[in-house]
Tab-separated table of C-alpha atoms and ligand atoms in Angstrom:
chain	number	residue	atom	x	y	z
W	1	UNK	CA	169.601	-129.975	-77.657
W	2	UNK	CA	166.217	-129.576	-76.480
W	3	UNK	CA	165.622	-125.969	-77.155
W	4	UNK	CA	163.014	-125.405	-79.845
W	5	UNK	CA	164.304	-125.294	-83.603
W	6	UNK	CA	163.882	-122.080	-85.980
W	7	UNK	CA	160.339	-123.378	-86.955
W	8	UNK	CA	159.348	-124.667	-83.319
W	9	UNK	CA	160.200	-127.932	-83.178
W	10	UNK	CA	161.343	-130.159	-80.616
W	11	UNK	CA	162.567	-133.103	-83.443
W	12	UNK	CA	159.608	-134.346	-84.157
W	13	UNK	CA	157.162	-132.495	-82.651
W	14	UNK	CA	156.089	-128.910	-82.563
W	15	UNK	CA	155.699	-126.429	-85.343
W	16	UNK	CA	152.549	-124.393	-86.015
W	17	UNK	CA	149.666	-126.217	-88.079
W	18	UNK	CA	147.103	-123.318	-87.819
W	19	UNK	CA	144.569	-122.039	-90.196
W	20	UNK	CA	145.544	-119.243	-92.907
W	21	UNK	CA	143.371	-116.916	-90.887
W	22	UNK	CA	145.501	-117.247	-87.696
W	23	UNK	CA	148.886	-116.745	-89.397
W	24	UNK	CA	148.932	-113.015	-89.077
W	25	UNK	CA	148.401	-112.959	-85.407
W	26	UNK	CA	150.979	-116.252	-84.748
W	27	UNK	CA	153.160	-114.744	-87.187
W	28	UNK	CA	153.275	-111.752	-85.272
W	29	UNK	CA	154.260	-113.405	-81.824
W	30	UNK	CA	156.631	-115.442	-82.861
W	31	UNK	CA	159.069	-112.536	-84.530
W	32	UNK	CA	158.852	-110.441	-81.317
W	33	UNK	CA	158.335	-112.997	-78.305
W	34	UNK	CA	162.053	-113.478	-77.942
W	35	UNK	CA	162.704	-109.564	-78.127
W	36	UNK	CA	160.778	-108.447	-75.107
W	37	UNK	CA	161.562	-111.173	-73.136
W	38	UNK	CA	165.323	-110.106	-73.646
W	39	UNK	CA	163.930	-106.607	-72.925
W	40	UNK	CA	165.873	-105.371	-69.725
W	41	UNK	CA	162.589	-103.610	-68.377
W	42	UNK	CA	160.388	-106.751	-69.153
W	43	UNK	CA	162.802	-108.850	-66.711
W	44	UNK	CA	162.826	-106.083	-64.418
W	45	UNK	CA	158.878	-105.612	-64.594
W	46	UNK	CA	158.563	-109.425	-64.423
W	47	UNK	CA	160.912	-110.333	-61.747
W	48	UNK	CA	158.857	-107.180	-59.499
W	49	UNK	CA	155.867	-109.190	-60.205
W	50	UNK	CA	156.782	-112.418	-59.299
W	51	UNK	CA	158.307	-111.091	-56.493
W	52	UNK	CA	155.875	-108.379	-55.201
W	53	UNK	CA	152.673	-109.843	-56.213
W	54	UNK	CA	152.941	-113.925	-56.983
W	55	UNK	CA	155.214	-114.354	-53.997
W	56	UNK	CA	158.657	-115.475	-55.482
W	57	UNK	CA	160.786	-116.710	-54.942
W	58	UNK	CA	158.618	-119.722	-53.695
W	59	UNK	CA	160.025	-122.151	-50.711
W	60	UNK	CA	162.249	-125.119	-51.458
W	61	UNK	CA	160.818	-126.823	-48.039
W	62	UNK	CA	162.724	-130.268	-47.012
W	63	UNK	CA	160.200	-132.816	-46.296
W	64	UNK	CA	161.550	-134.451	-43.094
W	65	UNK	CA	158.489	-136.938	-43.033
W	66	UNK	CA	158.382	-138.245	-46.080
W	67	UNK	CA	162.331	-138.055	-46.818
W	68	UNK	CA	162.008	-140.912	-43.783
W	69	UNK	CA	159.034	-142.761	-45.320
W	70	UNK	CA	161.038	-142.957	-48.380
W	71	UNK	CA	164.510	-142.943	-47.125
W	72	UNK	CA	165.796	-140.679	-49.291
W	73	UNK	CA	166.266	-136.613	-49.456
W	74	UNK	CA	163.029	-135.394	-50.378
W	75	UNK	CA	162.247	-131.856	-51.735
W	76	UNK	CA	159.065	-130.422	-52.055
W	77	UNK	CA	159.229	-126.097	-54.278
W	78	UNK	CA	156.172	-125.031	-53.256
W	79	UNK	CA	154.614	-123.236	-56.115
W	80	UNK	CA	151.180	-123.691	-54.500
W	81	UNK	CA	151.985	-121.068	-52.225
W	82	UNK	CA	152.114	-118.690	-55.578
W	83	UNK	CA	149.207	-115.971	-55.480
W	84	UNK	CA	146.144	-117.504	-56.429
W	85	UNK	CA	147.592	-121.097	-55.342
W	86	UNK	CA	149.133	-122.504	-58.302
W	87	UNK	CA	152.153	-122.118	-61.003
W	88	UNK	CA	149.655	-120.590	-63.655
W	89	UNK	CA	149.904	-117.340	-62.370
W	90	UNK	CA	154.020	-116.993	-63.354
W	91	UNK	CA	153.016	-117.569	-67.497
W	92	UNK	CA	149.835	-115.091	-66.837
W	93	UNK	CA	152.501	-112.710	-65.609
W	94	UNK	CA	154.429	-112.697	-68.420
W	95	UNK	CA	152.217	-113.096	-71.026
W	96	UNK	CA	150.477	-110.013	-70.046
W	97	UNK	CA	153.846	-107.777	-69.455
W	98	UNK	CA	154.459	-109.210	-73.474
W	99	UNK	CA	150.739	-108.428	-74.466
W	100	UNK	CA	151.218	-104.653	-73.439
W	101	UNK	CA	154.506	-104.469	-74.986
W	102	UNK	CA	152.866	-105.384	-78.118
W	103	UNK	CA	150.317	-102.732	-77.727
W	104	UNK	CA	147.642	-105.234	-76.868
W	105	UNK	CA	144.528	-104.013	-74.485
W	106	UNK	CA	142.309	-106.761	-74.807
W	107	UNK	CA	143.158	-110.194	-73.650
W	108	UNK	CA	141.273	-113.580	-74.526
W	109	UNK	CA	141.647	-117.107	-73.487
W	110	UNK	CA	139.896	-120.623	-72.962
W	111	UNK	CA	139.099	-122.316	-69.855
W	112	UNK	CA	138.490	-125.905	-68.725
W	113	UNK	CA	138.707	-126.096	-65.168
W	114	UNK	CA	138.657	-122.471	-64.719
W	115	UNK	CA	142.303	-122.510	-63.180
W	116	UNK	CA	143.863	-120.784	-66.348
W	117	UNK	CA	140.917	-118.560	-66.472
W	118	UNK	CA	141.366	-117.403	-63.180
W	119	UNK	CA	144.664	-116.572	-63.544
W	120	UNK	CA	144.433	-114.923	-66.167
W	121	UNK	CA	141.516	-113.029	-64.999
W	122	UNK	CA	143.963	-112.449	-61.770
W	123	UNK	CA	146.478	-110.690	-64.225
W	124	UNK	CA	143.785	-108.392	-66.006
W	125	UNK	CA	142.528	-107.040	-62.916
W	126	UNK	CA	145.962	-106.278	-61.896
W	127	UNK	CA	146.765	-104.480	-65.475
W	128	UNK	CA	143.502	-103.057	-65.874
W	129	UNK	CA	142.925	-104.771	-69.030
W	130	UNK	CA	139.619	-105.991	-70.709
W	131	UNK	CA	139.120	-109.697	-69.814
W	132	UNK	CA	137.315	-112.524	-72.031
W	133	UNK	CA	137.210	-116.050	-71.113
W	134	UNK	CA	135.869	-118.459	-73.245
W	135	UNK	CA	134.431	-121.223	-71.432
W	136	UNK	CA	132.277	-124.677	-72.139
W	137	UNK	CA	128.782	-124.911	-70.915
W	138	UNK	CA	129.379	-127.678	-69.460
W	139	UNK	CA	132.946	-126.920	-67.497
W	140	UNK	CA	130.647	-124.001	-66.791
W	141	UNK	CA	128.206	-125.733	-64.202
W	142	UNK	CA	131.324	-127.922	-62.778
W	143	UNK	CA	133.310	-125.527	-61.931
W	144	UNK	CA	131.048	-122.511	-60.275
W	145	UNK	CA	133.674	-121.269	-57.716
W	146	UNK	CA	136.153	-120.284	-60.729
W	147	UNK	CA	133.164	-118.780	-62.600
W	148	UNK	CA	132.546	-117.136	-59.554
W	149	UNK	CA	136.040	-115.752	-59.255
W	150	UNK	CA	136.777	-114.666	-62.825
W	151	UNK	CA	133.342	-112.386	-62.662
W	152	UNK	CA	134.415	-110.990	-59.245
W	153	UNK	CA	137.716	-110.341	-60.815
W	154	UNK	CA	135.570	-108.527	-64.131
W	155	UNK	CA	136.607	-110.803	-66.490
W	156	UNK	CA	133.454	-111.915	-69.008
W	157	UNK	CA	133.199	-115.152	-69.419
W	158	UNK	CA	131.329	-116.580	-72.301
W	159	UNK	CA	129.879	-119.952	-72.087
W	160	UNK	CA	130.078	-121.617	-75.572
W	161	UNK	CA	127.650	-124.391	-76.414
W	162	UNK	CA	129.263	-125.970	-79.442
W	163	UNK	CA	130.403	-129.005	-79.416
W	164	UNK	CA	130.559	-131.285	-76.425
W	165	UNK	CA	130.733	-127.859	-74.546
W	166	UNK	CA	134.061	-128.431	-72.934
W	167	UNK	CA	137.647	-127.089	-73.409
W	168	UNK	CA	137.750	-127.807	-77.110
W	169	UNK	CA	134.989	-126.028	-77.948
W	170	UNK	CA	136.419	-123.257	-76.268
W	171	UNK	CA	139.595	-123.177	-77.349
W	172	UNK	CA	137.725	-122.895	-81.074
W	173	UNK	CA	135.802	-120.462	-79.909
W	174	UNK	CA	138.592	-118.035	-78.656
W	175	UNK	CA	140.903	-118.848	-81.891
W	176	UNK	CA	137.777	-117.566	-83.521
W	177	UNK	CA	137.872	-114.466	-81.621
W	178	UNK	CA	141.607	-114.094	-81.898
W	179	UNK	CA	141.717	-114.056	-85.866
W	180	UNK	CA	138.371	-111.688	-85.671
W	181	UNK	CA	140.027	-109.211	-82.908
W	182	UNK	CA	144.387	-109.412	-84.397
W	183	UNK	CA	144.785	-105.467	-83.873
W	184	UNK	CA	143.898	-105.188	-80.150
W	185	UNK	CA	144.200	-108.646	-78.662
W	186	UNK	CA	146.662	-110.885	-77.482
W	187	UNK	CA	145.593	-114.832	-76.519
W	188	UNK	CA	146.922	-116.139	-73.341
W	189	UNK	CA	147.546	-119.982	-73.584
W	190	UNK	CA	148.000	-121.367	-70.091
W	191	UNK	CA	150.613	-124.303	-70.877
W	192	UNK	CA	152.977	-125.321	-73.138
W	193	UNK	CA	150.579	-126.499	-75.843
W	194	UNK	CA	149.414	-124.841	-78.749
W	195	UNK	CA	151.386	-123.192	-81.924
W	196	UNK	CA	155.293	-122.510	-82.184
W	197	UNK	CA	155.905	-119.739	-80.292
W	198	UNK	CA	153.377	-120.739	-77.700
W	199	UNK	CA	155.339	-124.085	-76.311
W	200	UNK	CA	158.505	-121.894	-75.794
W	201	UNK	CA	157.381	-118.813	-74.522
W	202	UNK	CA	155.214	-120.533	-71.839
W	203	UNK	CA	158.472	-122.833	-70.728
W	204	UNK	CA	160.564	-119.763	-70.780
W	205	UNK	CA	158.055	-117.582	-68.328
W	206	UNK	CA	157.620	-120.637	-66.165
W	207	UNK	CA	161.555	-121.746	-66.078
W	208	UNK	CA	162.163	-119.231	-63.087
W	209	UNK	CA	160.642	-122.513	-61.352
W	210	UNK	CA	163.739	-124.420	-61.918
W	211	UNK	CA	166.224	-121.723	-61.581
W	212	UNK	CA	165.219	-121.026	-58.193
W	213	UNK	CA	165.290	-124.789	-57.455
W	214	UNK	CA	169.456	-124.984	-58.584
W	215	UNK	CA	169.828	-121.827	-55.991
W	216	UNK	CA	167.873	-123.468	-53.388
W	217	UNK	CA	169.037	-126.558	-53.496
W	218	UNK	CA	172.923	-125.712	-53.691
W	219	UNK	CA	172.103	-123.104	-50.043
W	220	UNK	CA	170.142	-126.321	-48.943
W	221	UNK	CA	172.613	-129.326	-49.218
W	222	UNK	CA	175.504	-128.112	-51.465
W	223	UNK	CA	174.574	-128.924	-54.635
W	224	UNK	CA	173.078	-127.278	-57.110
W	225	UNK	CA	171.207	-130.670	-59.256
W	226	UNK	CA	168.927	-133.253	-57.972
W	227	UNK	CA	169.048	-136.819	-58.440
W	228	UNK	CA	165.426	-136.759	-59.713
W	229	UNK	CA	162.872	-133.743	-60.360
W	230	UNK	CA	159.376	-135.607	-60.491
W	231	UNK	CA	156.350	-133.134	-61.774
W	232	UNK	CA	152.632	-134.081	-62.966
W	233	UNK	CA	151.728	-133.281	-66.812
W	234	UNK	CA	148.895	-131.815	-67.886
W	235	UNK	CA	149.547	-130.020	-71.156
W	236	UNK	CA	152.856	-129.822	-69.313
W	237	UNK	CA	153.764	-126.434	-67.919
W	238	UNK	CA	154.997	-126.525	-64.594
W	239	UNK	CA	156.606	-129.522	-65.416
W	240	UNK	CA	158.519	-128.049	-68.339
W	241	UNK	CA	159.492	-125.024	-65.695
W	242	UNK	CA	160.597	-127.425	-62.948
W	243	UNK	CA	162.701	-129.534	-65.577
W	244	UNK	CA	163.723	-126.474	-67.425
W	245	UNK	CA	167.112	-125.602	-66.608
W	246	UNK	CA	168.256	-129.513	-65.954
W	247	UNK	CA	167.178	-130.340	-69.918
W	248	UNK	CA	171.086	-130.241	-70.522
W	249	UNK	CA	172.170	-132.231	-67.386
W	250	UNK	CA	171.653	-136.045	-67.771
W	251	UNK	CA	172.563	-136.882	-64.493
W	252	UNK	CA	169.442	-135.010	-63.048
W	253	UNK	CA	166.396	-137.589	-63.804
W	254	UNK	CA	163.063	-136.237	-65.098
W	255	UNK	CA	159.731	-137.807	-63.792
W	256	UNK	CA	156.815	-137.024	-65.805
W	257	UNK	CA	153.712	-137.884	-63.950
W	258	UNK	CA	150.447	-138.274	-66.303
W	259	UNK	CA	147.010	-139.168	-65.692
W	260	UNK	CA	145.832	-142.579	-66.127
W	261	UNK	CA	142.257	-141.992	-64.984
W	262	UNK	CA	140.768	-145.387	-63.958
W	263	UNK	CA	143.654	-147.175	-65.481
W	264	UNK	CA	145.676	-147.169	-69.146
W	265	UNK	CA	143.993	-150.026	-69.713
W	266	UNK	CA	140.611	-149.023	-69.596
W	267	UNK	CA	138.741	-146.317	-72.194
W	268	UNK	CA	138.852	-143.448	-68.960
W	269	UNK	CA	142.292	-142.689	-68.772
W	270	UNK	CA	144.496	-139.366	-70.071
W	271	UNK	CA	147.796	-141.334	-70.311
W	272	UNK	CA	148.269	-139.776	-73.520
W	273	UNK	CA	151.937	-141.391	-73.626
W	274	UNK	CA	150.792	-144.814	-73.206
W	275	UNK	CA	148.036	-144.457	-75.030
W	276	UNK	CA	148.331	-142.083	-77.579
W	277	UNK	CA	150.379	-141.378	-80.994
W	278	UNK	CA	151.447	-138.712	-82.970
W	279	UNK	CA	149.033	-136.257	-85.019
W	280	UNK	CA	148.020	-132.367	-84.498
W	281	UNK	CA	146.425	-131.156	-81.884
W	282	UNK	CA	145.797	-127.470	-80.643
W	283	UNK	CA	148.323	-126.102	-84.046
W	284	UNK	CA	151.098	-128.227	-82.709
W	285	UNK	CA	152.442	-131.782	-83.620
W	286	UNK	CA	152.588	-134.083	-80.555
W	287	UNK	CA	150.934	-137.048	-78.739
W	288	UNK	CA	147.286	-137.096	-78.536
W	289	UNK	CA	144.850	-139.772	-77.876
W	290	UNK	CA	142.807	-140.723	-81.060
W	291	UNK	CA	140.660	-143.071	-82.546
W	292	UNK	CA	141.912	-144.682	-85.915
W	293	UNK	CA	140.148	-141.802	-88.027
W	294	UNK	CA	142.044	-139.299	-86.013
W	295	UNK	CA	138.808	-137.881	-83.876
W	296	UNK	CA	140.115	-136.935	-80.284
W	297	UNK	CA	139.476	-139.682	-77.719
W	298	UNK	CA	137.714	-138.244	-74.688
W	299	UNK	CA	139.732	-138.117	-71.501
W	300	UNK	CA	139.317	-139.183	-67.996
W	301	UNK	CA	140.934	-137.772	-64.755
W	302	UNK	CA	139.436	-137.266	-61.303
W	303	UNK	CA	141.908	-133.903	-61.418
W	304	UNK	CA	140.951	-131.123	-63.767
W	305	UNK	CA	143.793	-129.975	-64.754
W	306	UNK	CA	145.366	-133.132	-66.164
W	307	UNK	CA	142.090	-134.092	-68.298
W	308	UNK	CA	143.623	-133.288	-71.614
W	309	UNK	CA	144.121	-135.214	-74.118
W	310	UNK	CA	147.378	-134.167	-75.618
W	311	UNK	CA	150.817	-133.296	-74.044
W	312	UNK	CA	152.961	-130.289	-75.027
W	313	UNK	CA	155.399	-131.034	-77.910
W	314	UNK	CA	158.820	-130.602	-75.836
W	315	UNK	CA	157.114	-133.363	-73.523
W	316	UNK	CA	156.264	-135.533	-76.361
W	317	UNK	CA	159.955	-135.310	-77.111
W	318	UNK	CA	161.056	-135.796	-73.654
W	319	UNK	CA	159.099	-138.787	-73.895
W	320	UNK	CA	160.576	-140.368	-77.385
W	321	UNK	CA	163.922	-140.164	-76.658
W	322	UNK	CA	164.063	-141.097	-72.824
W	323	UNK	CA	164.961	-137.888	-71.836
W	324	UNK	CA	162.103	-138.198	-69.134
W	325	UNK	CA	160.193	-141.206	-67.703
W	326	UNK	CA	156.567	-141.325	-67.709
W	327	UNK	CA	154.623	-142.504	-64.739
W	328	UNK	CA	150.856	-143.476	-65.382
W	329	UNK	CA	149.297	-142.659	-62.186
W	330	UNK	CA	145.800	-143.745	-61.437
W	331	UNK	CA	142.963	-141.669	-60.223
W	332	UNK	CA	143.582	-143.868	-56.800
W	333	UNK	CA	146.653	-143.361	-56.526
W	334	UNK	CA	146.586	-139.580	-56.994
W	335	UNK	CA	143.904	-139.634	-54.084
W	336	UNK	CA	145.736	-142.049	-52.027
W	337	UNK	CA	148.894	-139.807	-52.429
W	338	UNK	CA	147.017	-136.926	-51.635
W	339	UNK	CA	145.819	-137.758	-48.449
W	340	UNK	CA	149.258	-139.145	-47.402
W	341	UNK	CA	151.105	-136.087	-48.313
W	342	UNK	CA	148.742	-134.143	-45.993
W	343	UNK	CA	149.093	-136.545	-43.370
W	344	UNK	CA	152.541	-136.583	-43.190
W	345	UNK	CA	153.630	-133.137	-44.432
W	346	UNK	CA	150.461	-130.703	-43.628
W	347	UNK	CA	150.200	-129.912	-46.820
W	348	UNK	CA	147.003	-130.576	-49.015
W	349	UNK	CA	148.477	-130.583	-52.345
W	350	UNK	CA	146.566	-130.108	-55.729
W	351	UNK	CA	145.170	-133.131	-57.281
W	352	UNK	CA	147.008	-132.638	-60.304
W	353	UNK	CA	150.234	-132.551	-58.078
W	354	UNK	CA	149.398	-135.958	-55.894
W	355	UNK	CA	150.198	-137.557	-59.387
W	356	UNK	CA	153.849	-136.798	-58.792
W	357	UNK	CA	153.372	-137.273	-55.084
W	358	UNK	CA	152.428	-140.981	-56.563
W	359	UNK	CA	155.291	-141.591	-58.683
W	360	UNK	CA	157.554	-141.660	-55.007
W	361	UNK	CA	155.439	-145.063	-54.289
W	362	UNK	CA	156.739	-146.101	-57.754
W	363	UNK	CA	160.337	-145.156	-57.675
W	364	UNK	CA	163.504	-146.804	-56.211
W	365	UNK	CA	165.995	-144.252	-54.378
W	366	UNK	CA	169.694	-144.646	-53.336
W	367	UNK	CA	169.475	-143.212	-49.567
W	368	UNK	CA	171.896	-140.249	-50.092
W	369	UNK	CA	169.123	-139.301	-53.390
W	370	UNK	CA	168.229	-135.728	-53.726
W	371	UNK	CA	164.664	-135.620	-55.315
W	372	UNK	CA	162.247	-132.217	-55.906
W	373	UNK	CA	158.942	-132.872	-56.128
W	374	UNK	CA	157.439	-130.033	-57.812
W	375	UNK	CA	154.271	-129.014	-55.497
W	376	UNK	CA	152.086	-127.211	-58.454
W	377	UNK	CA	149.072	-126.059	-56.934
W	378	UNK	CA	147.237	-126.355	-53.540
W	379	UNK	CA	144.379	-128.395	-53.115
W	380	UNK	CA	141.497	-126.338	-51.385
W	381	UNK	CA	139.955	-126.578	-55.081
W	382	UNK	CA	139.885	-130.373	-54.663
W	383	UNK	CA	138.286	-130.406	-51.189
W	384	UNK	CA	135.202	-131.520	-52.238
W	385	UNK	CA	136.609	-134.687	-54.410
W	386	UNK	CA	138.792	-135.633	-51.882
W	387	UNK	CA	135.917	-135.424	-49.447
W	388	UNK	CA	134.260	-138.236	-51.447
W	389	UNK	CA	136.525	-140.309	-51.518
W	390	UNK	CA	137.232	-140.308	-47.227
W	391	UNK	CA	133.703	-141.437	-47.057
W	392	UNK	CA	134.883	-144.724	-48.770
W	393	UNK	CA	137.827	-144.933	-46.538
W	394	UNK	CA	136.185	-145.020	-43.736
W	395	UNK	CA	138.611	-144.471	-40.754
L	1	LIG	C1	146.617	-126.579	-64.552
L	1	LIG	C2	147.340	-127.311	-63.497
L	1	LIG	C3	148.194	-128.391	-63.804
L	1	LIG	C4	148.392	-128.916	-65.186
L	1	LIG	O1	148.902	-128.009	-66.113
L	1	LIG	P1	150.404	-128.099	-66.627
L	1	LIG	O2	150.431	-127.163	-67.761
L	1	LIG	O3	150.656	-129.516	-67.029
L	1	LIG	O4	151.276	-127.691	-65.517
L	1	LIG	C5	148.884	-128.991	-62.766
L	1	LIG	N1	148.719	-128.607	-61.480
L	1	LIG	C6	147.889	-127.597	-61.156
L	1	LIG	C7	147.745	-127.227	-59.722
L	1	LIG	C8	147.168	-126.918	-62.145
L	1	LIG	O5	146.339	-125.923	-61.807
């Protein structure tokens, strides 16, 4: 029931609105994605991989602390312990195992944060693949450490100055590429955004997240679904791989956690469910944020990798239909979260991720409540935002 439809669409939302130009290389995707990831030798080169080299199968860790704070059975799968220190690197995998299958050598793909870059970058130097990254100008100068990375990794990274010199500029930019380069390169897409077969194939590579939670959790306290699996949204990745494999089992509860920036209320937020409606964004019909003309509204989060203005389509339909509840979750409370989670757990979690550390202040548990908390990415990246905001705390 929520598996994508024939032309890519979760009900409403979905499809592929692209350009004529880009139909050859989309087209081409989509009739052999499904193949090679049935491949025997794909699963068996992926599943070495994720094993060997990303560190899987990552922890499901009990959280003594905070199951106390909360009273109630708390969870945390650690896919910040992943190589490079988020989920990102489990779709690079794959995508590049299907790239060289389709007799790809030459790999593209936009950046905003630099965390998809990275990974991707990560992947290439592993493969010994060429390596472009299309990057804004701006996201450039903020975000020097991945820059840094990417190069050390050999990637090229190209800054593009159209625009407002951010991700969407860059995304344009590599689509450009793509339709100018459709022999030799394949475009890695870092979540589950962008043209049918894009949404799928990045939910498939990163549902080994939730299949390892139903193993983990049965070995940990006898049964194999959660009460509640609560996971922060950007374009929606690691939250469509944590809730994956419970789509079809309405007892387990799915907590979207989005970005409300300083509030939904206010014009710097990325709650794109509260505050946005349907239209095409990035090939795909979904929720975006838009003006009445349908120009993309700007969005606001303190955490990179939730400042997007549109969610994936499956989310989009998680969201119309109840499937999943969406949590807005301030830039406050995400730092506020943050710094509790560390306290109380030692772990430093991702920015991104204290958004679904949030939604537990939020929530009302049963005692005997199982609930994962999907940990996507560490938050050494973040040091210097959380930094900041001690100084206001002032202990
Ligand atoms: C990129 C990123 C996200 C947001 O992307 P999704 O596709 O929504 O998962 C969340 N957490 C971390 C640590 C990230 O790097």
């Amino acid at each position: 029931m929520y598996a994508v439809n024939e032309k890519g669409f979760y009900g409403e939302f979905g499809g592929a609105f692209i350009p004529e130009m880009l139909y050859g290389n989309v087209e081409e995707l989509r009739n052999c994605y499904l193949d090679i990831l049935n491949e025997e030798s794909f699963k068996n080169d992926f599943q070495q991989l994720l094993k060997y080299y990303v560190g899987r199968p990552t922890p499901l860790f009990f959280a003594e602390r905070l199951s106390a704070h909360y009273v109630a059975k708390i969870y945390l799968k650690r896919e910040d312990l992943c190589h490079t220190g988020a989920h990102k690197i489990n779709n690079a995998i794959g995508q590049i195992l299907l790239a060289r299958r389709m007799g790809k050598q030459r790999i593209i793909a936009e950046t905003g944060a630099g965390q998809h870059g990275v990974a991707t970058a990560t992947v290439c130097a592993l493969m010994g693949m060429e390596c472009v990254i299309y990057m804004g100008a701006i996201d450039i100068q903020r975000q020097s450490a991945n820059v840094a990375k990417m190069k050390m990794l050999g990637a090229k990274v190209f800054p593009v100055y159209s625009g407002s010199s951010t991700l969407k500029d860059a995304t344009n930019e590599a689509i450009r590429d793509w339709i100018n380069h459709s022999q030799d390169t394949h475009y890695i897409i870092g979540s589950v955004v962008g043209p049918h077969p894009y949404p799928d194939l990045v939910a498939r590579l990163q549902s080994v997240i939730s299949a390892e939670i139903k193993v983990q959790l049965l070995e940990a306290c006898g049964r194999a679904l959660p009460d509640y699996v609560v996971a922060c949204v950007g374009g929606g990745s690691n939250a469509a791989g944590a809730f994956y494999h419970f789509l079809n089992e309405p007892e387990v509860k799915l907590i979207a956690a989005e970005a409300a920036g300083h509030g939904i209320d206010t014009d710097k937020t990325a709650a794109t469910t509260f505050r946005g409606s349907a239209g095409v964004i990035h090939g795909s019909m979904t929720m975006l944020m838009q003006d009445e003309y349908g120009q993309i509204v700007e969005p606001h989060s303190i955490s990179a990798g939730l400042d997007y203005p549109g969610i994936g389509p499956l989310h989009a339909f998680l969201n119309s239909n109840r499937r999943a509840e969406f949590y807005a979750i301030t830039d406050q409370d995400a730092l506020d979260a943050g710094y509790f989670v560390s306290r109380m757990e030692g772990i430093i979690p991702a920015l991104e991720t204290a958004h679904a550390f949030a939604c537990l202040e939020k929530m009302d548990f049963a005692s005997t409540d199982v609930i994962v908390v999907n940990v996507s990415g560490r938050g050494d990246k973040d040091l210097p935002t959380y930094i900041e905001h001690f100084k206001n705390i002032e202990e």
